[in-house]
Coordinates of C-alpha atoms in Angstrom, one line a residue:
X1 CA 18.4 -15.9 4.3
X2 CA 19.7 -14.8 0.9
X3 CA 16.8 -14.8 -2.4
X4 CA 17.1 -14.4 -6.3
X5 CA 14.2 -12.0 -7.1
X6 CA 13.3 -12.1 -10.8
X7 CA 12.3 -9.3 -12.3
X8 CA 11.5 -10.2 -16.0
X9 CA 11.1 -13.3 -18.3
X10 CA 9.3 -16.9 -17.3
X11 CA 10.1 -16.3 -14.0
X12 CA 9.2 -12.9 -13.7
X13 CA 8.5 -12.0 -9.7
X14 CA 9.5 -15.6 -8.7
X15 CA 11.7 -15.8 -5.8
X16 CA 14.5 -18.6 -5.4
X17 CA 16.0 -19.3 -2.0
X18 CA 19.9 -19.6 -2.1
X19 CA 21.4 -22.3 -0.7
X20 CA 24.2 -20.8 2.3
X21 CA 26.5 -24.6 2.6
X22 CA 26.3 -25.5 -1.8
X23 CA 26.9 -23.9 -4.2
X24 CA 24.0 -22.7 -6.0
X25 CA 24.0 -23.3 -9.9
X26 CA 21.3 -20.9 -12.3
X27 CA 21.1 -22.3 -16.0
X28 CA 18.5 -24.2 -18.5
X29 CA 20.0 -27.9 -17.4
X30 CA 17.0 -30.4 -15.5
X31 CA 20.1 -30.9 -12.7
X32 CA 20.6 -27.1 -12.2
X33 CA 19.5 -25.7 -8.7
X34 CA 17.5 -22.5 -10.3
X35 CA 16.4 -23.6 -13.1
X36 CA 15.5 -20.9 -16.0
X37 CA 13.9 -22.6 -19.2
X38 CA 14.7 -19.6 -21.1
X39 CA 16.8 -19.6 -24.5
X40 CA 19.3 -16.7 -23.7
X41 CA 20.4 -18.7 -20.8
X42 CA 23.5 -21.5 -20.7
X43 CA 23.0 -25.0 -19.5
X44 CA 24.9 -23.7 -16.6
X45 CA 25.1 -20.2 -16.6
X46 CA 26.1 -18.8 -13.6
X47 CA 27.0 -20.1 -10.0
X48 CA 26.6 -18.2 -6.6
X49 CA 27.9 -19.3 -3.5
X50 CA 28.5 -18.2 0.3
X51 CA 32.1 -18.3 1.2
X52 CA 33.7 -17.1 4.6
X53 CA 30.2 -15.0 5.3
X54 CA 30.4 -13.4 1.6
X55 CA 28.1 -14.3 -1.1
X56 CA 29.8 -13.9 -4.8
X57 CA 28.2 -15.3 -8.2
X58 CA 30.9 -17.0 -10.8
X59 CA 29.9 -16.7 -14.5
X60 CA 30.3 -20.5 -15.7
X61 CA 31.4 -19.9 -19.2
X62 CA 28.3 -18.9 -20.5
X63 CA 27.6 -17.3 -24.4
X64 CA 25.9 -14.5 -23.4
X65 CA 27.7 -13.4 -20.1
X66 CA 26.9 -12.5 -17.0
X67 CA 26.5 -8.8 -15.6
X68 CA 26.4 -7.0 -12.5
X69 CA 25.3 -3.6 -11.9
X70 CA 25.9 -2.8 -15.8
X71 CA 29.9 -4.3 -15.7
X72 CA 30.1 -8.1 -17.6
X73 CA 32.5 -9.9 -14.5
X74 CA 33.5 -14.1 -14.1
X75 CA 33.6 -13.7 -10.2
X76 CA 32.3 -10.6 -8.7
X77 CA 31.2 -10.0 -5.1
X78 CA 27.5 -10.2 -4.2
X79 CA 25.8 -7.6 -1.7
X80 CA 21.9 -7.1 -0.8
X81 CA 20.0 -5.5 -3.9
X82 CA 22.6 -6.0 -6.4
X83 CA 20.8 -6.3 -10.0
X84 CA 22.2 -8.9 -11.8
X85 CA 21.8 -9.4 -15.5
X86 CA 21.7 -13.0 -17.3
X87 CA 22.7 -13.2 -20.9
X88 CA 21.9 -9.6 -21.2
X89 CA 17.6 -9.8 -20.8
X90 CA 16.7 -11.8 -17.7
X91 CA 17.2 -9.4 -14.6
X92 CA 17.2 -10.8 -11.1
X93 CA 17.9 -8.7 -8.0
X94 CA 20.4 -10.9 -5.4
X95 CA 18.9 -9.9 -1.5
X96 CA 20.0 -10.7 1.5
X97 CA 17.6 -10.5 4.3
X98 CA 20.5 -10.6 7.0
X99 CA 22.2 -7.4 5.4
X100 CA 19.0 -6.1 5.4
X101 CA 18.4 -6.0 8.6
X102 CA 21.7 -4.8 10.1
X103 CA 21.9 -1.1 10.2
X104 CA 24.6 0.3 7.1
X105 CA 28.2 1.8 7.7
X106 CA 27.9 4.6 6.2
X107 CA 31.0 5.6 3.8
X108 CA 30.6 9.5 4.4
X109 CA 29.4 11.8 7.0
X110 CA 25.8 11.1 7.5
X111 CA 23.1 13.3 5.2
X112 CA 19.9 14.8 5.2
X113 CA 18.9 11.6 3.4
X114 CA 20.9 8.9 5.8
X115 CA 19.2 5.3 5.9
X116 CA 16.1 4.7 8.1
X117 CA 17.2 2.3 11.2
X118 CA 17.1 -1.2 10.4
X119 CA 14.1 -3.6 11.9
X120 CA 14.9 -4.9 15.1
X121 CA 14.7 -9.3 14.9
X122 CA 11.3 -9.3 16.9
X123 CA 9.9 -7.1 14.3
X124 CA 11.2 -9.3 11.6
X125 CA 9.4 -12.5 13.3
X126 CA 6.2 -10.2 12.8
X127 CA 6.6 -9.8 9.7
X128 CA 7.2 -13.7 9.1
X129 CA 3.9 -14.1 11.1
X130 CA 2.3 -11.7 9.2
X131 CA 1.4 -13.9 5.9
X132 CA -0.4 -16.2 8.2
X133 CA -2.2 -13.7 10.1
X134 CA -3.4 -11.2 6.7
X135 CA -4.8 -15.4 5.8
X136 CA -6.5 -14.9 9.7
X137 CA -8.0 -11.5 8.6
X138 CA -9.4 -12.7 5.6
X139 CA -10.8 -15.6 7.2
X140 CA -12.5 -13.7 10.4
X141 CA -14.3 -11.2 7.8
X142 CA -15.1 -13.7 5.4
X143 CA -17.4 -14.8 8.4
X144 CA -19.2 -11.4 7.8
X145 CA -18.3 -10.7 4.8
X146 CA -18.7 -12.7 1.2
X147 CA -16.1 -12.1 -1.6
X148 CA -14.8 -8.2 -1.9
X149 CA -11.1 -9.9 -0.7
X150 CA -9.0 -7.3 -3.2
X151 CA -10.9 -4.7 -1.4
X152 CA -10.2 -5.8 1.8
X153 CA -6.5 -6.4 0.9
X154 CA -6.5 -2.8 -0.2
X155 CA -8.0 -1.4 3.0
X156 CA -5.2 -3.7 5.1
X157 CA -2.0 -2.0 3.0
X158 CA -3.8 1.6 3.6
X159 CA -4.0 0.6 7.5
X160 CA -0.5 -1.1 7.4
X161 CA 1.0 1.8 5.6
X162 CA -1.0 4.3 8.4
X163 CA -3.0 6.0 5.7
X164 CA -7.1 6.6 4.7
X165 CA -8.7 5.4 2.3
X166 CA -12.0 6.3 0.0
X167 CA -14.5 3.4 -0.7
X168 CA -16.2 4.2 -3.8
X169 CA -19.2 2.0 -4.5
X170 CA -23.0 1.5 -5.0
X171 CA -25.3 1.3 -2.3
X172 CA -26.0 -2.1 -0.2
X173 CA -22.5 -3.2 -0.9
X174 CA -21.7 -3.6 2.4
X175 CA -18.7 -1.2 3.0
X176 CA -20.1 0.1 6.3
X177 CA -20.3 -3.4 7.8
X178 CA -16.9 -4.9 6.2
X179 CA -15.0 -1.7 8.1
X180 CA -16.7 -2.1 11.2
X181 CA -15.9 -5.6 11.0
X182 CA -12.2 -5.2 10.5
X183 CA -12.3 -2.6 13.4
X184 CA -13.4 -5.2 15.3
X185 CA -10.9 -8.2 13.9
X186 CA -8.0 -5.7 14.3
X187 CA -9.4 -4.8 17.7
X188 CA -9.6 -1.1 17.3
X189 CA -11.9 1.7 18.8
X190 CA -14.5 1.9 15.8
X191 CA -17.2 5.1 15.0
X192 CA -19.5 6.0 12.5
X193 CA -20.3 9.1 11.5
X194 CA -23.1 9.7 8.8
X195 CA -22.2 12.8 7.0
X196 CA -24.9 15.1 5.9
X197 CA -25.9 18.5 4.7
X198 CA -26.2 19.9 8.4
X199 CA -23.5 18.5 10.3
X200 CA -21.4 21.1 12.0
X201 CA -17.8 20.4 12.7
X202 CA -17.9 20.2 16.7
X203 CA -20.5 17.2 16.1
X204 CA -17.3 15.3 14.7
X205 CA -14.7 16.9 16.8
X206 CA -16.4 17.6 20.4
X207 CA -17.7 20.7 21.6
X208 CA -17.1 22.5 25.1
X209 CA -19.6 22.9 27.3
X210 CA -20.7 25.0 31.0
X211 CA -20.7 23.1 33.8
X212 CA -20.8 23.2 37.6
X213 CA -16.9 22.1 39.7
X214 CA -18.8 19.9 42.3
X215 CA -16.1 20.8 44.2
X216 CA -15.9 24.5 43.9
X217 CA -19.1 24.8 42.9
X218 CA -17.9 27.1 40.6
X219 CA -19.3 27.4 36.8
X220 CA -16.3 26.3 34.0
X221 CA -16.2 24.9 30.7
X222 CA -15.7 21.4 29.9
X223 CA -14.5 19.5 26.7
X224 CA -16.2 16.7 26.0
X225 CA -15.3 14.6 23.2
X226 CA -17.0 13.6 19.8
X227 CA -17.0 10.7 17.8
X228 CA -13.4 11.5 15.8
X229 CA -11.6 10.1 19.2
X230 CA -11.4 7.3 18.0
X231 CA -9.1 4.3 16.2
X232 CA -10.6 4.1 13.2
X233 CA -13.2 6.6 11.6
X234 CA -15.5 5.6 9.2
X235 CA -17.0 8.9 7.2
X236 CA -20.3 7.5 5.4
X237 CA -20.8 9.3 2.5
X238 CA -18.4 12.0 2.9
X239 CA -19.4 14.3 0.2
X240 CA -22.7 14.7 2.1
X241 CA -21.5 17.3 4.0
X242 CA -20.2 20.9 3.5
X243 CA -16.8 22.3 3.1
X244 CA -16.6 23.8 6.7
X245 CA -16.9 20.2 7.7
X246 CA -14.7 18.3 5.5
X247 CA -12.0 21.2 6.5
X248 CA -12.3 19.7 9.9
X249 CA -11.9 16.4 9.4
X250 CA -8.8 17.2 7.0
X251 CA -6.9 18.8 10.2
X252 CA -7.6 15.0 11.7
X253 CA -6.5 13.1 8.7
X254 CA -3.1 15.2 8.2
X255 CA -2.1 16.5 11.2
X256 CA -4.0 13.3 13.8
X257 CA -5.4 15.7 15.8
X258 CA -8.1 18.4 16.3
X259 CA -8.5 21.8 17.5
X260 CA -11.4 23.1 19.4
X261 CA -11.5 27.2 20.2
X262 CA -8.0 27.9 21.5
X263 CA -7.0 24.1 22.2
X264 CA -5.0 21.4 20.2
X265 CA -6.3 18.2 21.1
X266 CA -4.0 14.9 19.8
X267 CA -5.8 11.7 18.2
X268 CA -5.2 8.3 19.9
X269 CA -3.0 6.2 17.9
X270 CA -3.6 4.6 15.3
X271 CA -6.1 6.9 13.6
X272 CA -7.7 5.8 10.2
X273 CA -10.1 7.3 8.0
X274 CA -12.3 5.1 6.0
X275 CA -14.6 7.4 3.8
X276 CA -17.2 6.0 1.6
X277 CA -19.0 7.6 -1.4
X278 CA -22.0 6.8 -3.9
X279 CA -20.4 7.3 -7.4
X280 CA -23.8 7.8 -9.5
X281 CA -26.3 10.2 -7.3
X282 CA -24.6 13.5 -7.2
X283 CA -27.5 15.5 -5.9
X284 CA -27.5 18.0 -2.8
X285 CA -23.4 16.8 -2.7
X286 CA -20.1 18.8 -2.0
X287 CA -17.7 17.4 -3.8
X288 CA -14.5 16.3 -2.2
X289 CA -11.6 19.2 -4.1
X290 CA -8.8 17.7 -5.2
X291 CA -6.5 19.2 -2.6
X292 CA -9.0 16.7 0.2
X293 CA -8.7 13.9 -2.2
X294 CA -5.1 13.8 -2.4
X295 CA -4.8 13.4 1.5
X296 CA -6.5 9.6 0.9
X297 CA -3.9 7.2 0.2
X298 CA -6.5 5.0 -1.9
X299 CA -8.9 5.0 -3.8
X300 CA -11.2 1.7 -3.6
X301 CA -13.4 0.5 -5.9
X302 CA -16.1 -1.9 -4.2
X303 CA -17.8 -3.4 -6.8
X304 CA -21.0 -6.1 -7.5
X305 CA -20.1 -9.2 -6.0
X306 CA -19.7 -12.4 -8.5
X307 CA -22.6 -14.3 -9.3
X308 CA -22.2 -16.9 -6.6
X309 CA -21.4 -14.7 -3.7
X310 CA -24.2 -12.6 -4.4
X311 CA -26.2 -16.3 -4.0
X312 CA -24.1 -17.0 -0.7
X313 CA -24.9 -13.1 0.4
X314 CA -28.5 -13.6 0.1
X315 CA -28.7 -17.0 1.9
X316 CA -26.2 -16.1 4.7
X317 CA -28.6 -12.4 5.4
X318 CA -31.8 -14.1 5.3
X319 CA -31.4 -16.2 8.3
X320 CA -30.2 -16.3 12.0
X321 CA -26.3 -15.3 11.7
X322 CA -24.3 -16.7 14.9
X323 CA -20.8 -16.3 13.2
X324 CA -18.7 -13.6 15.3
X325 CA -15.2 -12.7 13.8
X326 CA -12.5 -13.0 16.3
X327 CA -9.8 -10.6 17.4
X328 CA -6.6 -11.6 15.5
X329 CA -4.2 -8.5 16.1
X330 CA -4.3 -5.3 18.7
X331 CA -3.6 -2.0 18.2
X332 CA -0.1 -2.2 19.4
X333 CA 0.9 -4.7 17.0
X334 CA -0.8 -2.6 14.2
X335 CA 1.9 0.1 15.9
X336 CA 4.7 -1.7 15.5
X337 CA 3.8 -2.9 12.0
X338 CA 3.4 0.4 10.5
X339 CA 7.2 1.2 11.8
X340 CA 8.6 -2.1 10.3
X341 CA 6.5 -0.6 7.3
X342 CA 8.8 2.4 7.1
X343 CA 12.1 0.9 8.1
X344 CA 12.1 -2.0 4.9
X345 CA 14.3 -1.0 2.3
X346 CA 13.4 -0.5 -1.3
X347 CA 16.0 -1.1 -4.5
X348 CA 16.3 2.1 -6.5
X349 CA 15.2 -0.1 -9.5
X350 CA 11.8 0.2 -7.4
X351 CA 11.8 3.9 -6.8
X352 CA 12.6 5.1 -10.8
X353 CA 9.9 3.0 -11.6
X354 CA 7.1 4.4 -9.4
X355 CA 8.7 7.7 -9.9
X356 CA 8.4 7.1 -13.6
X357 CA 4.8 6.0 -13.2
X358 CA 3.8 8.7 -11.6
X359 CA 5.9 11.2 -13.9
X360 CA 4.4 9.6 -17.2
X361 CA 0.9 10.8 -15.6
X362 CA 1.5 14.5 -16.5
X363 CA 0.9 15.7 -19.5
X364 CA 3.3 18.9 -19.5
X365 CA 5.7 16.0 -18.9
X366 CA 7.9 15.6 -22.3
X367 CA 8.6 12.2 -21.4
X368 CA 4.4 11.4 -20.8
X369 CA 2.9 9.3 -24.0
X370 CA 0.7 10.7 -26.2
X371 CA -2.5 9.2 -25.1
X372 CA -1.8 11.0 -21.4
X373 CA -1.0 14.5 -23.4
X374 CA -4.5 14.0 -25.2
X375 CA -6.7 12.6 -22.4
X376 CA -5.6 14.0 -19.0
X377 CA -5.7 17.5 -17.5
X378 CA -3.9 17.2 -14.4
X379 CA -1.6 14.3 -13.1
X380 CA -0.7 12.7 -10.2
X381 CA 1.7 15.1 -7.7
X382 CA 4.9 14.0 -5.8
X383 CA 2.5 12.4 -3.0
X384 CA 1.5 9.6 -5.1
X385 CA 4.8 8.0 -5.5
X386 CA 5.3 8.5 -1.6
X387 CA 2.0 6.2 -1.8
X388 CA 3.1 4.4 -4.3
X389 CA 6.1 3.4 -2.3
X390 CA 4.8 2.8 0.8
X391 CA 1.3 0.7 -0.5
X392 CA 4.3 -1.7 -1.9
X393 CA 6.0 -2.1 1.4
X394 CA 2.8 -2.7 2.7
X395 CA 1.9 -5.4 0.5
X396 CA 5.0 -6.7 1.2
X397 CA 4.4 -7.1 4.8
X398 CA 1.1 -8.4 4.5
X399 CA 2.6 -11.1 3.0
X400 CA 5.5 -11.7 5.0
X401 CA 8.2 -10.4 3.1
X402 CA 10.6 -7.8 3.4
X403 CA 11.5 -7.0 -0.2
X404 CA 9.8 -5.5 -2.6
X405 CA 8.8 -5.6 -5.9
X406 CA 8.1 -3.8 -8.8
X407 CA 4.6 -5.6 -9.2
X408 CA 3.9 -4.4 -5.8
X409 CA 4.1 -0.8 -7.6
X410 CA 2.0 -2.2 -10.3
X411 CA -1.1 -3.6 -7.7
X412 CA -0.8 -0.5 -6.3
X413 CA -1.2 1.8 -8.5
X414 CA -4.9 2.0 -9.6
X415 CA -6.3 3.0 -6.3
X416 CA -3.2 5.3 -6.0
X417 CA -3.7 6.9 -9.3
X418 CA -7.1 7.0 -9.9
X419 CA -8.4 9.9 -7.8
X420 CA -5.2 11.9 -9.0
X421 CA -5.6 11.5 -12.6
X422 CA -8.2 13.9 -13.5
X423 CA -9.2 13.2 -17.3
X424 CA -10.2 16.3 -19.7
X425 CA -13.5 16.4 -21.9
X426 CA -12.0 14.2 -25.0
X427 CA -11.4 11.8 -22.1
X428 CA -15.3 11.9 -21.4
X429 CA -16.4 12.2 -24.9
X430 CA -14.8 8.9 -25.4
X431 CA -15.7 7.4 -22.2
X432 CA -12.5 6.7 -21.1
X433 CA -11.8 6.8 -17.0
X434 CA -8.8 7.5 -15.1
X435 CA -8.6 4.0 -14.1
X436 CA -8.7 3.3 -18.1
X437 CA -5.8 5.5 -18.8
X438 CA -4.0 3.8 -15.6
X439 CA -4.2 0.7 -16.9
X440 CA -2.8 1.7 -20.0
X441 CA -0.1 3.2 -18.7
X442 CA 0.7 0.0 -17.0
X443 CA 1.4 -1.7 -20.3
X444 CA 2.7 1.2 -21.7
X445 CA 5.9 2.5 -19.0
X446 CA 8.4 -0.1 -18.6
X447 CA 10.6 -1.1 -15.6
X448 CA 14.1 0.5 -15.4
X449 CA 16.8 -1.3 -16.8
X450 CA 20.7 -1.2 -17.0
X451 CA 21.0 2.3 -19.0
X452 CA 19.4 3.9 -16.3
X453 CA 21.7 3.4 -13.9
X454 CA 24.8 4.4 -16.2

């Protein structure tokens, strides 16, 4: 199936399906098939069409032109992620999902950078299946949970893209419950740990301990595991706890797996960390360094729920609750999710523009604004546009697609940035946050365009 993936204008991230045995006609005409109601486009602008397996587009005589990859052409050739330019504003990016998906001849001898293999057909159906199964999700928690869905769509990209995430939040919002509840929905080996001021790190990991062989009746040590063998890991209050511990369950989150004395024990798989964290009472903490907070992929905001679900909240809590979320995917399916994750392929245009996100962050950075030079002390390292990247492929598969977008980079990157923009004191004076600055930077760092790729 071949798309036309706007990327600016009216129909900015609007996708058109192309039509493989018609041609397909793009103008400002009622009768055209893709119809753009914009005034630097013709009544019929532009036509592409599949011919002998090839897709080409066919400029129709239009005033302002048509352009493909920077060149103006009448009849050009048409292959997946070109970046096509109408009457020289409106971008649209041409994909083929069938070229996607077979693995590339590559021109040269294969680098250190070659292509990741191409999904296999059953992992596209998954994918296609997905979009009605994130809907399932939503709907199993929502029998546990009331409102908090962007928060719950964030935790599903950190799972899908096989990171951890922080849950930042005030107490009694329920983020204990709503991951247990997905552990459960998702069908995954679920613990708790409540982190606090004396918790040593073989409570976490396991400790080994004398016992008697009932065999050889002879005295030997024992491992016995703790609470981190697990699926999915939820940290309560995290900052509770001292370094010496947190170091611990850092060798888990990086590495997925723990040692005890002399031994290297490996993590089942998947393994999650879900953290959470009170944002206002600071006292008797250890807060998380920065090096600890860069390992979590998000950063999620849980915040008051709306008037009305606060109303449903206290109604559904206050009597018998028989509800019990169902299973909707197993951990092998999670598995092979997080490799179709990896193996979809992202435009360049996508990459500058989370690469230029992330870049615009650092203030020693000539090509930063002015408000990042004057409110930020450190910015966001190379690990956040790896994020970046891979919370948009996420997305993208939550939803059943397998392109994405640059507004996937753009819903992504407040809980990627915000732990990893650390503001200085005129920042504070003026009560500005990172998420403040991210925003800002939102509206501020615009999407690549044709000079870029001169």
């Amino acid at each position: 199936m071949a798309t036309l993936l706007f990327l600016n204008g009216i129909e900015e991230n609007k996708t058109f399906t192309l039509h493989d045995h018609k041609p397909n006609i793009i103008g400002r005409n009622a009768g055209c098939d893709i119809l753009i109601k914009e005034t630097v486009i013709s009544g019929q602008h532009a036509r592409i069409e599949r011919q002998n397996d090839a897709w080409t587009i066919t400029d129709l005589g239009s005033s302002n032109g048509t352009t493909i990859e920077g060149d103006d052409v009448q009849t050009a050739p048409l292959s997946h992620d070109t970046l096509i330019l109408f009457g020289a504003e409106i971008k649209a990016r041409f994909l083929d999902d069938h070229a996607a998906a077979k693995p590339a001849t590559p021109a040269r001898p294969a680098s250190p950078h070659a292509a990741v293999p191409a999904a296999s057909a059953d992992e596209l159906a998954l994918v296609e299946q997905m979009k009605k199964n994130t809907d399932l999700i939503r709907k199993e928690v929502g029998k546990v949970i009331i409102g908090q869905t962007e928060v719950l769509d964030q935790v599903l990209m950190v799972l899908l893209a096989g990171g951890h995430g922080l849950l930042v939040g005030m107490p009694g919002m329920a983020k204990t419950l709503m991951v247990s509840t997905i552990a459960r929905v998702l069908d995954m080996d679920f613990k708790r740990i409540q982190f606090t001021p004396d918790l040593m790190p073989t409570d976490m990991t396991g400790t080994e301990i004398l016992q008697t062989n009932r065999v050889t009746n002879e005295k030997e040590f024992q491992f016995i595991k703790g609470p981190m063998f697990c699926n999915l890991l939820l940290a309560d209050e995290i900052n509770r706890t001292p370094p010496k511990t947190q170091a611990a369950l850092l060798e888990a989150m990086q590495e997925k797996r723990v040692t005890v004395g002399n031994t290297t024990y490996p993590l089942d798989k998947p393994f999650f960390v879900l953290a959470t964290q009170n944002p206002i009472e600071q006292e008797g903490t250890y807060p998380l360094p920065e090096a600890q907070l860069d390992r979590f992929m998000f950063n999620i905001w849980v915040d008051y729920p709306l008037e009305h679900e606060e109303e449903q909240i206290v109604k559904a809590t206050t009597v018998t609750q028989t509800a019990e979320p169902q299973k909707v995917l197993n951990k092998q399916d999670l598995l092979q999710l997080q490799d179709v994750v990896r193996k979809i392929p992202v435009s360049t245009h996508v990459i500058k523009y989370a690469i230029r996100l992330v870049r615009a962050t650092r203030p020693n950075d000539p090509k930063s604004p002015d408000f990042i030079k004057q409110y930020v002390a450190t910015g966001a390292g190379p690990r956040a546009g790896q994020f970046l990247v891979l919370a948009a492929k996420a997305r993208a598969v939550s939803e059943g697609r397998i392109h994405v977008s640059c507004n996937d980079i753009r819903l992504a990157a407040g809980p990627v940035l915000r732990h990893r923009l650390l503001t200085n004191f005129a920042a504070d004076s003026e009560g500005l946050s990172s998420m403040a600055l991210v925003e800002r930077l939102l509206t501020t760092i615009e999407e690549p365009d044709e000079k870029d790729y001169t």
